[in-house]
Amino acid sequence: MKKVISLLLVLLLVLTMVTGCGQSEKKLETSGEKTIETTPDVKTNKTDSKTAKDNSGDTELFGVPMKTEDYFIQDLSDPNNQYTLKCMTEKIFGMDGYIISGEEVKEGEYKEGTSFLVYAKDGKALTIEDITYLDETYLISLKEVEKGTPQSHEKLSIVTKKPFKDQTIKYEDGTMVRNINLLAEEVGIERIEGEFQRVEGDKIEIISMYSTLAKVYAMDGVTPESLEGLQKDDTIEYMRGLRNDTVYAIRKIEE
């Protein structure tokens, strides 16, 4: 009889232990589920993911996000972007304004991937105040600053990630930035070498590499700094309008 009672007690103890482990395991699973559903970190991560999608770039280099759903800004100090920088340098120098570089679907309408290549004046730099995409239009606000100002750049490449039909690029004071594409269509911009002769007021006299005679041009946007130290017959490079006898930029060619 004692053996039977002892056996029953052992069986009851074993049953109790098995039941207890099952309940503990169930509690752990339930607790784990609640933790997954309510942990603030997970919710924060979801928010961060959305933020990363909308605004995936930092602001260290440009003061505005480098990458968003609407655009990305190329870091021209990155060796991978040297081709872009070379293209910008080959097109023009010394002229402030912007060039639109990309595939035009039809007149005035551009595909995504089009770039705004923005140039500061000689001796100056630009900071980006804001970039907004609204109603198929890119709105870009810039500020002219001294070279060396934090987050400033002498050249900018802003690549669009959406098609657009119009753009407004202006300085923070409301002054419109010159559209060099349109200017080139109107006056025929040419980059050329020649010999400097003299400056008188807002006029400059140059002998073109294609001529032996001096010609007088009006100056538009030529900075005083770019004229400093020029001597008669110095070899120079300049940007001129073929149809309006205007010089937009000038620099001495160092021998």
XYZ file of N, CA and C in Angstrom:
765
model
N 0.823 -1.198 0.000
C 0.000 0.000 0.000
C 0.862 1.255 0.000
N 1.918 1.261 0.829
C 2.847 2.385 0.901
C 3.507 2.611 -0.448
N 3.854 1.509 -1.157
C 4.495 1.622 -2.468
C 3.557 2.281 -3.467
N 2.253 1.916 -3.382
C 1.265 2.486 -4.311
C 1.111 3.976 -4.067
N 1.035 4.363 -2.757
C 0.904 5.784 -2.407
C 2.117 6.573 -2.879
N 3.304 6.004 -2.659
C 4.554 6.675 -3.079
C 4.568 6.862 -4.586
N 4.117 5.848 -5.326
C 4.104 5.929 -6.779
C 3.148 7.020 -7.261
N 1.964 7.092 -6.589
C 1.002 8.130 -6.944
C 1.553 9.523 -6.702
N 2.255 9.698 -5.576
C 2.863 10.996 -5.255
C 3.903 11.405 -6.303
N 4.702 10.448 -6.743
C 5.728 10.723 -7.756
C 5.073 11.153 -9.065
N 4.015 10.396 -9.461
C 3.320 10.738 -10.694
C 2.705 12.132 -10.613
N 2.100 12.477 -9.451
C 1.496 13.784 -9.260
C 2.539 14.894 -9.344
N 3.722 14.649 -8.781
C 4.809 15.628 -8.806
C 5.292 15.869 -10.231
N 5.436 14.769 -10.979
C 5.882 14.873 -12.369
C 4.866 15.655 -13.192
N 3.576 15.345 -12.973
C 2.519 16.031 -13.699
C 2.521 17.524 -13.404
N 2.722 17.848 -12.125
C 2.764 19.254 -11.713
C 3.910 19.993 -12.379
N 5.090 19.364 -12.452
C 6.271 19.983 -13.065
C 6.047 20.227 -14.554
N 5.437 19.227 -15.233
C 5.206 19.363 -16.672
C 4.241 20.502 -16.950
N 3.159 20.561 -16.170
C 2.157 21.620 -16.338
C 2.754 22.986 -16.077
N 3.556 23.077 -15.028
C 4.194 24.346 -14.671
C 5.114 24.844 -15.758
N 5.935 23.989 -16.371
C 6.850 24.382 -17.444
C 6.076 24.892 -18.651
N 4.956 24.224 -18.952
C 4.147 24.641 -20.085
C 3.590 26.029 -19.871
N 3.102 26.331 -18.660
C 2.556 27.644 -18.379
C 3.631 28.713 -18.428
N 4.818 28.384 -17.901
C 5.920 29.348 -17.922
C 6.317 29.670 -19.339
N 6.372 28.605 -20.186
C 6.762 28.810 -21.577
C 5.734 29.663 -22.287
N 4.437 29.438 -21.984
C 3.372 30.208 -22.603
C 3.456 31.668 -22.187
N 3.737 31.906 -20.902
C 3.877 33.266 -20.407
C 5.030 33.973 -21.111
N 6.149 33.283 -21.335
C 7.307 33.865 -21.990
C 6.975 34.257 -23.425
N 6.244 33.346 -24.121
C 5.856 33.642 -25.495
C 4.935 34.858 -25.547
N 3.978 34.905 -24.631
C 3.039 36.019 -24.594
C 3.758 37.313 -24.293
N 4.665 37.245 -23.329
C 5.435 38.430 -22.972
C 6.257 38.899 -24.161
N 6.825 37.932 -24.897
C 7.611 38.283 -26.065
C 6.774 38.959 -27.125
N 5.557 38.460 -27.342
C 4.683 39.062 -28.338
C 4.337 40.496 -27.957
N 4.043 40.691 -26.669
C 3.705 42.041 -26.220
C 4.892 42.980 -26.391
N 6.075 42.484 -26.124
C 7.274 43.297 -26.262
C 7.456 43.737 -27.720
N 7.246 42.806 -28.633
C 7.395 43.111 -30.053
C 6.380 44.151 -30.496
N 5.176 44.060 -29.967
C 4.121 44.967 -30.400
C 4.245 46.350 -29.802
N 4.833 46.439 -28.597
C 4.771 47.717 -27.885
C 6.115 48.384 -27.653
N 7.222 47.735 -28.026
C 8.521 48.344 -27.778
C 8.665 49.651 -28.541
N 8.990 50.787 -27.903
C 9.117 52.083 -28.582
C 10.167 52.064 -29.671
N 11.245 51.239 -29.472
C 12.332 51.221 -30.451
C 11.825 50.790 -31.820
N 10.906 49.776 -31.811
C 10.411 49.284 -33.081
C 9.601 50.363 -33.783
N 8.748 51.062 -33.033
C 7.975 52.145 -33.621
C 8.892 53.244 -34.141
N 9.925 53.547 -33.386
C 10.893 54.559 -33.817
C 11.559 54.134 -35.109
N 11.899 52.834 -35.192
C 12.537 52.339 -36.406
C 11.628 52.482 -37.603
N 10.318 52.233 -37.406
C 9.388 52.400 -38.522
C 9.352 53.849 -38.975
N 9.337 54.770 -38.014
C 9.332 56.189 -38.336
C 10.611 56.580 -39.039
N 11.733 56.050 -38.529
C 13.020 56.364 -39.134
C 13.074 55.882 -40.569
N 12.482 54.713 -40.837
C 12.498 54.179 -42.189
C 11.755 55.101 -43.134
N 10.598 55.616 -42.698
C 9.837 56.534 -43.536
C 10.628 57.810 -43.764
N 11.235 58.305 -42.672
C 12.043 59.518 -42.793
C 13.190 59.295 -43.756
N 13.822 58.118 -43.664
C 14.945 57.819 -44.553
C 14.488 57.803 -46.003
N 13.243 57.334 -46.232
C 12.725 57.301 -47.608
C 12.495 58.711 -48.123
N 11.944 59.572 -47.259
C 11.625 60.926 -47.683
C 12.853 61.821 -47.729
N 13.802 61.526 -46.863
C 14.934 62.430 -46.690
C 16.140 61.605 -46.278
N 16.802 60.998 -47.271
C 17.820 60.001 -46.974
C 19.235 60.560 -46.928
N 19.397 61.884 -47.051
C 20.745 62.431 -47.061
C 20.987 63.378 -45.912
N 22.244 63.453 -45.504
C 22.550 64.395 -44.429
C 22.734 65.799 -44.995
N 22.901 66.757 -44.103
C 22.979 68.165 -44.513
C 24.369 68.753 -44.304
N 25.338 67.907 -44.001
C 26.668 68.400 -43.635
C 27.331 69.212 -44.747
N 27.231 68.753 -45.997
C 27.949 69.407 -47.095
C 27.220 70.609 -47.671
N 25.893 70.561 -47.676
C 25.147 71.581 -48.413
C 24.140 72.370 -47.575
N 23.946 71.983 -46.325
C 22.984 72.695 -45.496
C 21.554 72.251 -45.722
N 21.294 71.522 -46.807
C 20.008 70.890 -47.084
C 20.297 69.414 -47.351
N 19.298 68.533 -47.275
C 19.550 67.102 -47.518
C 20.185 66.858 -48.878
N 21.177 65.981 -48.911
C 21.826 65.651 -50.178
C 20.907 64.831 -51.081
N 20.014 64.012 -50.453
C 19.141 63.140 -51.238
C 17.733 63.183 -50.664
N 16.771 63.375 -51.537
C 15.361 63.255 -51.168
C 14.651 62.522 -52.290
N 13.343 62.388 -52.190
C 12.590 61.742 -53.266
C 12.538 62.620 -54.514
N 12.892 63.895 -54.384
C 12.772 64.833 -55.503
C 14.093 65.114 -56.212
N 15.231 64.965 -55.533
C 16.517 65.346 -56.116
C 17.661 64.699 -55.356
N 18.860 64.782 -55.924
C 20.075 64.536 -55.140
C 21.155 65.501 -55.628
N 22.023 65.883 -54.709
C 23.093 66.833 -55.014
C 24.397 66.052 -55.106
N 25.126 66.250 -56.177
C 26.389 65.547 -56.348
C 27.498 66.233 -55.558
N 28.260 65.429 -54.843
C 29.439 65.932 -54.133
C 30.584 65.989 -55.134
N 30.899 67.171 -55.631
C 31.900 67.303 -56.690
C 33.330 67.117 -56.189
N 33.498 66.965 -54.869
C 34.832 66.647 -54.338
C 35.073 65.138 -54.369
N 34.037 64.372 -54.638
C 34.136 62.915 -54.738
C 34.760 62.559 -56.085
N 35.843 61.772 -56.090
C 36.490 61.388 -57.360
C 35.530 60.760 -58.361
N 34.477 60.103 -57.876
C 33.507 59.476 -58.768
C 32.714 60.503 -59.573
N 32.735 61.757 -59.125
C 31.975 62.800 -59.807
C 32.871 63.763 -60.592
N 34.104 63.360 -60.825
C 35.032 64.230 -61.536
C 34.611 64.455 -62.982
N 33.907 63.475 -63.558
C 33.442 63.640 -64.944
C 32.442 64.794 -65.017
N 31.536 64.834 -64.050
C 30.561 65.928 -64.002
C 31.266 67.266 -63.863
N 32.250 67.314 -62.966
C 32.989 68.558 -62.751
C 33.728 68.974 -64.015
N 34.291 68.007 -64.723
C 35.010 68.316 -65.962
C 34.060 68.893 -67.006
N 32.857 68.302 -67.111
C 31.863 68.799 -68.065
C 31.464 70.229 -67.729
N 31.331 70.512 -66.440
C 30.956 71.858 -66.027
C 32.060 72.854 -66.366
N 33.284 72.438 -66.130
C 34.424 73.325 -66.369
C 34.617 73.574 -67.861
N 34.366 72.556 -68.686
C 34.579 72.699 -70.118
C 33.549 73.620 -70.771
N 32.359 73.665 -70.233
C 31.299 74.448 -70.868
C 31.518 75.940 -70.707
N 31.652 76.375 -69.473
C 31.837 77.803 -69.239
C 32.754 78.019 -68.047
N 33.188 79.239 -67.872
C 33.888 79.625 -66.654
C 33.500 81.062 -66.332
N 33.590 81.408 -65.076
C 33.455 82.799 -64.668
C 32.082 83.416 -64.752
N 31.119 82.744 -65.387
C 29.771 83.287 -65.519
C 28.896 82.721 -64.411
N 28.174 83.585 -63.718
C 27.216 83.072 -62.758
C 25.917 82.752 -63.480
N 25.271 81.691 -63.065
C 24.041 81.274 -63.718
C 23.906 79.768 -63.651
N 23.013 79.219 -64.472
C 22.833 77.769 -64.468
C 22.587 77.259 -65.883
N 23.013 76.024 -66.083
C 22.794 75.312 -67.336
C 21.932 74.095 -67.034
N 20.944 73.844 -67.872
C 20.143 72.629 -67.747
C 20.766 71.577 -68.648
N 21.127 70.454 -68.062
C 21.781 69.395 -68.820
C 20.975 68.107 -68.661
N 20.305 67.681 -69.728
C 19.502 66.466 -69.644
C 18.658 66.268 -70.882
N 17.816 65.244 -70.838
C 16.993 64.892 -71.996
C 15.698 65.694 -71.982
N 15.473 66.427 -73.049
C 14.277 67.241 -73.179
C 13.224 66.438 -73.934
N 12.098 66.140 -73.278
C 11.024 65.377 -73.907
C 10.430 66.184 -75.047
N 10.091 67.407 -74.777
C 9.707 68.385 -75.784
C 10.105 69.740 -75.224
N 9.971 70.769 -75.995
C 10.489 72.069 -75.598
C 9.980 72.479 -74.213
N 10.927 72.679 -73.305
C 10.592 73.131 -71.961
C 10.203 72.036 -70.990
N 10.169 70.777 -71.442
C 9.822 69.661 -70.558
C 10.972 68.664 -70.514
N 11.386 68.309 -69.298
C 12.570 67.475 -69.129
C 12.254 66.208 -68.346
N 13.026 65.156 -68.633
C 12.867 63.888 -67.937
C 13.598 63.930 -66.598
N 13.244 62.987 -65.737
C 14.004 62.832 -64.491
C 15.446 62.483 -64.830
N 16.378 62.877 -63.973
C 17.797 62.660 -64.250
C 18.461 63.871 -64.872
N 17.673 64.892 -65.188
C 18.216 66.150 -65.707
C 18.947 66.883 -64.576
N 20.026 67.582 -64.933
C 20.821 68.296 -63.924
C 20.711 69.802 -64.084
N 20.719 70.489 -62.945
C 20.933 71.929 -62.929
C 22.397 72.141 -62.548
N 23.203 72.641 -63.479
C 24.609 72.923 -63.227
C 24.722 74.411 -62.903
N 24.979 74.709 -61.645
C 24.912 76.090 -61.168
C 26.317 76.622 -60.904
N 26.583 77.836 -61.381
C 27.895 78.464 -61.252
C 27.795 79.745 -60.430
N 28.754 79.940 -59.529
C 28.837 81.204 -58.789
C 29.669 82.202 -59.582
N 29.588 83.473 -59.220
C 30.427 84.488 -59.844
C 31.888 84.232 -59.508
N 32.784 84.782 -60.317
C 34.205 84.691 -60.014
C 34.470 85.256 -58.628
N 35.198 84.518 -57.816
C 35.561 84.994 -56.485
C 34.469 84.851 -55.449
N 33.308 84.291 -55.841
C 32.190 84.117 -54.922
C 31.830 82.636 -54.801
N 30.896 82.346 -53.902
C 30.393 80.980 -53.736
C 28.898 81.048 -53.449
N 28.267 79.881 -53.420
C 26.820 79.801 -53.217
C 26.492 78.823 -52.099
N 25.459 79.138 -51.339
C 24.861 78.169 -50.431
C 23.431 77.921 -50.892
N 22.947 76.699 -50.662
C 21.582 76.344 -51.030
C 20.673 76.631 -49.846
N 19.677 77.462 -50.062
C 18.721 77.779 -49.011
C 17.550 76.799 -49.008
N 17.112 76.378 -50.199
C 15.958 75.475 -50.262
C 15.833 74.892 -51.663
N 15.355 73.645 -51.733
C 15.001 73.003 -53.007
C 13.624 72.376 -52.827
N 12.665 72.809 -53.638
C 11.295 72.300 -53.541
C 10.792 71.891 -54.916
N 10.082 70.768 -54.956
C 9.414 70.324 -56.184
C 7.920 70.498 -55.989
N 7.286 71.322 -56.811
C 5.869 71.631 -56.642
C 5.226 71.862 -58.005
N 4.139 71.150 -58.270
C 3.400 71.321 -59.528
C 4.309 71.209 -60.750
N 5.137 70.147 -60.769
C 6.047 69.871 -61.884
C 7.034 71.016 -62.125
N 7.345 71.715 -61.053
C 8.306 72.823 -61.119
C 9.324 72.679 -59.991
N 10.602 72.893 -60.323
C 11.647 72.916 -59.299
C 11.894 74.356 -58.870
N 11.784 74.595 -57.575
C 12.013 75.910 -56.984
C 13.287 75.834 -56.157
N 14.317 76.553 -56.587
C 15.619 76.498 -55.918
C 16.005 77.898 -55.456
N 16.309 78.011 -54.174
C 16.718 79.293 -53.604
C 18.187 79.216 -53.187
N 18.977 80.207 -53.614
C 20.415 80.237 -53.353
C 20.802 81.529 -52.646
N 21.954 81.499 -52.032
C 22.495 82.709 -51.404
C 23.936 82.882 -51.843
N 24.275 84.089 -52.304
C 25.660 84.372 -52.702
C 26.458 84.731 -51.458
N 27.597 84.054 -51.276
C 28.429 84.264 -50.092
C 29.899 84.333 -50.503
N 30.741 84.629 -49.541
C 32.175 84.652 -49.794
C 32.718 83.230 -49.890
N 33.744 83.050 -50.700
C 34.389 81.736 -50.796
C 34.894 81.304 -49.427
N 34.737 80.034 -49.134
C 35.184 79.526 -47.846
C 34.104 79.502 -46.786
N 32.941 80.104 -47.091
C 31.821 80.054 -46.147
C 31.395 78.596 -45.965
N 31.154 78.158 -44.716
C 30.729 76.767 -44.495
C 29.531 76.385 -45.357
N 29.588 75.185 -45.919
C 28.534 74.603 -46.755
C 28.326 75.359 -48.070
N 29.319 76.184 -48.454
C 29.219 76.910 -49.722
C 30.027 76.203 -50.805
N 29.675 76.477 -52.057
C 30.324 75.829 -53.198
C 30.366 76.800 -54.370
N 31.435 76.695 -55.168
C 31.550 77.538 -56.358
C 30.761 76.960 -57.528
N 30.558 75.646 -57.517
C 29.779 74.968 -58.551
C 28.878 73.943 -57.878
N 27.683 73.792 -58.408
C 26.719 72.846 -57.857
C 26.108 72.011 -58.979
N 25.872 70.743 -58.700
C 25.157 69.876 -59.630
C 23.976 69.262 -58.885
N 22.783 69.735 -59.204
C 21.560 69.251 -58.570
C 20.825 68.394 -59.597
N 20.696 67.105 -59.303
C 20.104 66.161 -60.256
C 18.653 65.903 -59.870
N 17.750 66.086 -60.833
C 16.322 65.907 -60.570
C 15.955 64.419 -60.569
N 14.996 64.053 -59.735
C 14.505 62.675 -59.695
C 13.058 62.582 -60.167
N 12.549 63.710 -60.675
C 11.194 63.733 -61.217
C 11.184 64.579 -62.486
N 10.300 64.278 -63.422
C 10.210 65.120 -64.624
C 9.686 66.496 -64.236
N 10.012 67.500 -65.035
C 9.542 68.845 -64.710
C 9.310 69.650 -65.985
N 8.441 70.651 -65.853
C 8.103 71.517 -66.982
C 8.620 72.938 -66.798
N 9.078 73.255 -65.595
C 9.555 74.616 -65.365
C 10.495 74.615 -64.170
N 11.246 75.685 -64.035
C 12.152 75.840 -62.899
C 12.261 77.318 -62.553
N 12.414 77.577 -61.275
C 12.668 78.930 -60.795
C 13.885 78.862 -59.893
N 14.972 79.442 -60.350
C 16.212 79.446 -59.567
C 16.565 80.902 -59.292
N 16.584 81.263 -58.029
C 16.809 82.666 -57.684
C 17.609 82.783 -56.393
N 18.174 83.979 -56.193
C 18.867 84.273 -54.942
C 17.827 84.629 -53.887
N 18.228 84.543 -52.634
C 17.283 84.748 -51.541
C 16.671 86.151 -51.533
N 17.348 87.105 -52.194
C 16.783 88.460 -52.257
C 15.768 88.614 -53.383
N 15.503 87.515 -54.092
C 14.518 87.547 -55.165
C 15.100 87.703 -56.553
N 16.383 88.016 -56.665
C 17.027 88.172 -57.972
C 17.097 86.818 -58.682
N 16.657 86.770 -59.921
C 16.676 85.521 -60.679
C 18.098 85.174 -61.099
N 18.443 83.916 -60.999
C 19.738 83.434 -61.477
C 19.652 83.277 -62.992
N 20.695 83.703 -63.693
C 20.678 83.721 -65.160
C 20.624 82.303 -65.747
N 19.686 82.104 -66.662
C 19.581 80.846 -67.398
C 20.532 80.925 -68.587
N 21.676 80.277 -68.482
C 22.711 80.377 -69.515
C 22.276 79.674 -70.798
N 21.412 78.645 -70.670
C 20.873 77.998 -71.872
C 20.154 79.009 -72.760
N 19.268 79.789 -72.137
C 18.504 80.777 -72.902
C 19.407 81.872 -73.450
N 20.367 82.308 -72.628
C 21.304 83.349 -73.074
C 22.085 82.871 -74.290
N 22.525 81.617 -74.252
C 23.298 81.057 -75.373
C 22.459 81.015 -76.654
N 21.161 80.695 -76.511
C 20.279 80.687 -77.670
C 20.118 82.088 -78.255
N 20.049 83.071 -77.370
C 19.808 84.451 -77.804
C 21.042 85.100 -78.431
N 22.213 84.897 -77.812
C 23.390 85.655 -78.254
C 24.545 84.789 -78.757
N 24.442 83.455 -78.601
C 25.522 82.601 -79.090
C 26.788 82.703 -78.255
N 26.799 82.089 -77.073
C 27.955 82.161 -76.171
C 29.140 81.383 -76.739
N 30.314 82.003 -76.720
C 31.543 81.356 -77.197
C 32.659 81.546 -76.176
N 33.399 80.477 -75.958
C 34.584 80.519 -75.102
C 35.804 80.606 -76.016
N 36.609 81.649 -75.864
C 37.653 81.930 -76.850
C 38.863 82.575 -76.178
N 40.011 82.506 -76.855
C 41.233 83.150 -76.368
C 41.516 84.424 -77.169
N 42.324 85.294 -76.590
C 42.696 86.524 -77.274
C 43.750 87.278 -76.488
N 44.005 88.502 -76.906
C 44.986 89.348 -76.227
C 44.279 90.572 -75.632
N 44.458 90.742 -74.346
C 43.864 91.891 -73.657
C 44.570 93.179 -74.076
N 43.780 94.242 -74.274
C 44.357 95.531 -74.632
C 44.144 96.565 -73.522
N 42.883 96.840 -73.196
C 42.642 97.809 -72.129
C 41.187 97.764 -71.690
N 40.934 98.377 -70.519
C 39.578 98.524 -69.994
C 39.302 100.001 -69.788
N 38.117 100.439 -70.197
C 37.716 101.819 -69.974
C 36.254 101.816 -69.548
N 36.010 102.080 -68.274
C 34.652 102.031 -67.746
C 34.098 100.624 -67.810
N 32.941 100.470 -68.469
C 32.337 99.138 -68.612
C 32.641 98.532 -69.976
N 33.680 99.050 -70.649
C 34.093 98.541 -71.955
C 35.467 97.879 -71.849
N 35.660 96.856 -72.654
C 36.955 96.170 -72.687
C 37.365 95.985 -74.145
N 38.657 96.149 -74.398
C 39.189 96.022 -75.762
C 40.068 94.780 -75.833
N 39.769 93.927 -76.810
C 40.449 92.629 -76.943
C 40.752 92.361 -78.415
N 41.894 91.727 -78.673
C 42.193 91.216 -80.013
C 41.911 89.719 -79.994
N 40.913 89.290 -80.726
C 40.530 87.882 -80.771
C 41.620 87.042 -81.430
N 41.666 85.776 -81.068
C 42.621 84.850 -81.676
C 42.346 84.682 -83.165
N 41.150 85.067 -83.618
C 40.798 84.945 -85.026
C 41.036 86.238 -85.807
N 41.601 87.240 -85.143
C 41.734 88.542 -85.790
C 43.062 89.205 -85.411
N 43.402 90.250 -86.157
C 44.582 91.058 -85.830
C 44.167 92.456 -85.374
N 42.846 92.679 -85.390
C 42.328 93.994 -85.016
C 41.652 93.940 -83.655
N 41.854 95.008 -82.883
C 41.215 95.088 -81.573
C 39.724 95.379 -81.730
N 38.934 94.825 -80.813
C 37.493 95.050 -80.823
C 37.034 95.439 -79.428
N 36.090 96.350 -79.369
C 35.576 96.816 -78.077
C 34.284 96.068 -77.744
N 34.216 95.533 -76.527
C 33.046 94.807 -76.051
C 32.474 95.485 -74.813
N 31.170 95.341 -74.626
C 30.562 95.701 -73.351
C 30.837 94.560 -72.368
N 30.805 94.861 -71.069
C 31.013 93.827 -70.061
C 29.731 93.628 -69.253
N 29.391 92.370 -69.028
C 28.197 92.028 -68.261
C 28.560 90.939 -67.256
N 28.626 91.320 -65.979
C 28.932 90.342 -64.937
C 30.408 90.087 -64.730
N 31.267 90.764 -65.470
C 32.716 90.602 -65.282
C 33.105 91.243 -63.948
N 33.728 90.458 -63.077
C 34.068 90.976 -61.752
C 35.368 91.775 -61.800
N 35.485 92.819 -60.979
C 36.730 93.605 -60.919
C 37.943 92.743 -60.586
N 37.714 91.716 -59.748
C 38.829 90.836 -59.363
C 39.451 90.135 -60.556
N 38.634 89.787 -61.561
C 39.169 89.060 -62.715
C 39.973 89.966 -63.644
N 39.851 91.284 -63.453
C 40.593 92.240 -64.285
C 41.885 92.708 -63.621
N 42.000 92.428 -62.333
C 43.172 92.913 -61.589
C 44.464 92.318 -62.147
N 45.449 93.150 -62.326
C 46.771 92.699 -62.750
C 46.924 92.454 -64.234
N 45.886 92.653 -65.017
C 46.001 92.435 -66.466
C 46.838 93.535 -67.114
N 47.748 93.127 -67.982
C 48.603 94.053 -68.716
C 48.324 93.932 -70.216
N 48.582 94.995 -70.937
C 48.373 94.988 -72.394
C 49.113 93.814 -73.034
N 48.425 93.142 -73.936
C 48.920 91.986 -74.691
C 48.994 90.701 -73.866
N 48.478 90.710 -72.627
C 48.367 89.448 -71.880
C 47.418 88.508 -72.613
N 47.774 87.221 -72.644
C 46.895 86.224 -73.247
C 45.773 85.896 -72.272
N 44.556 86.024 -72.751
C 43.403 85.804 -71.892
C 42.426 84.818 -72.531
N 41.530 84.322 -71.715
C 40.411 83.513 -72.171
C 39.161 84.267 -71.740
N 38.147 84.298 -72.614
C 36.947 85.042 -72.251
C 35.701 84.396 -72.838
N 34.569 84.681 -72.195
C 33.270 84.228 -72.657
C 32.584 85.419 -73.323
N 32.207 85.270 -74.593
C 31.603 86.397 -75.301
C 30.323 85.983 -76.018
N 29.453 86.960 -76.267
C 28.268 86.735 -77.071
C 28.577 87.053 -78.515
N 28.304 86.128 -79.388
C 28.633 86.318 -80.802
C 27.735 87.357 -81.470
N 26.529 87.517 -80.934
C 25.572 88.404 -81.595
C 25.286 89.694 -80.827
N 26.015 89.912 -79.735
C 25.760 91.161 -79.007
C 27.040 91.871 -78.545
N 28.202 91.363 -78.970
C 29.479 92.015 -78.643
C 29.595 92.321 -77.148
N 29.314 91.296 -76.343
C 29.399 91.427 -74.887
C 30.314 90.354 -74.324
N 31.132 90.732 -73.355
C 31.994 89.786 -72.649
C 31.392 89.532 -71.266
N 31.247 88.238 -70.923
C 30.597 87.852 -69.667
C 31.588 87.372 -68.605
N 32.795 87.005 -69.030
C 33.811 86.557 -68.082
C 35.171 86.631 -68.750
N 36.191 86.789 -67.934
C 37.550 86.902 -68.471
C 38.549 86.397 -67.434
N 39.610 85.768 -67.905
C 40.683 85.375 -66.990
C 41.996 85.275 -67.757
N 43.062 85.563 -67.078
C 44.400 85.491 -67.685
C 44.848 84.055 -67.775
N 45.460 83.705 -68.897
C 46.035 82.382 -69.070
C 47.488 82.415 -68.615
N 47.775 81.696 -67.577
C 49.145 81.662 -67.050
C 50.019 80.818 -67.945
N 51.175 81.362 -68.301
C 52.098 80.638 -69.186
C 52.956 79.659 -68.398
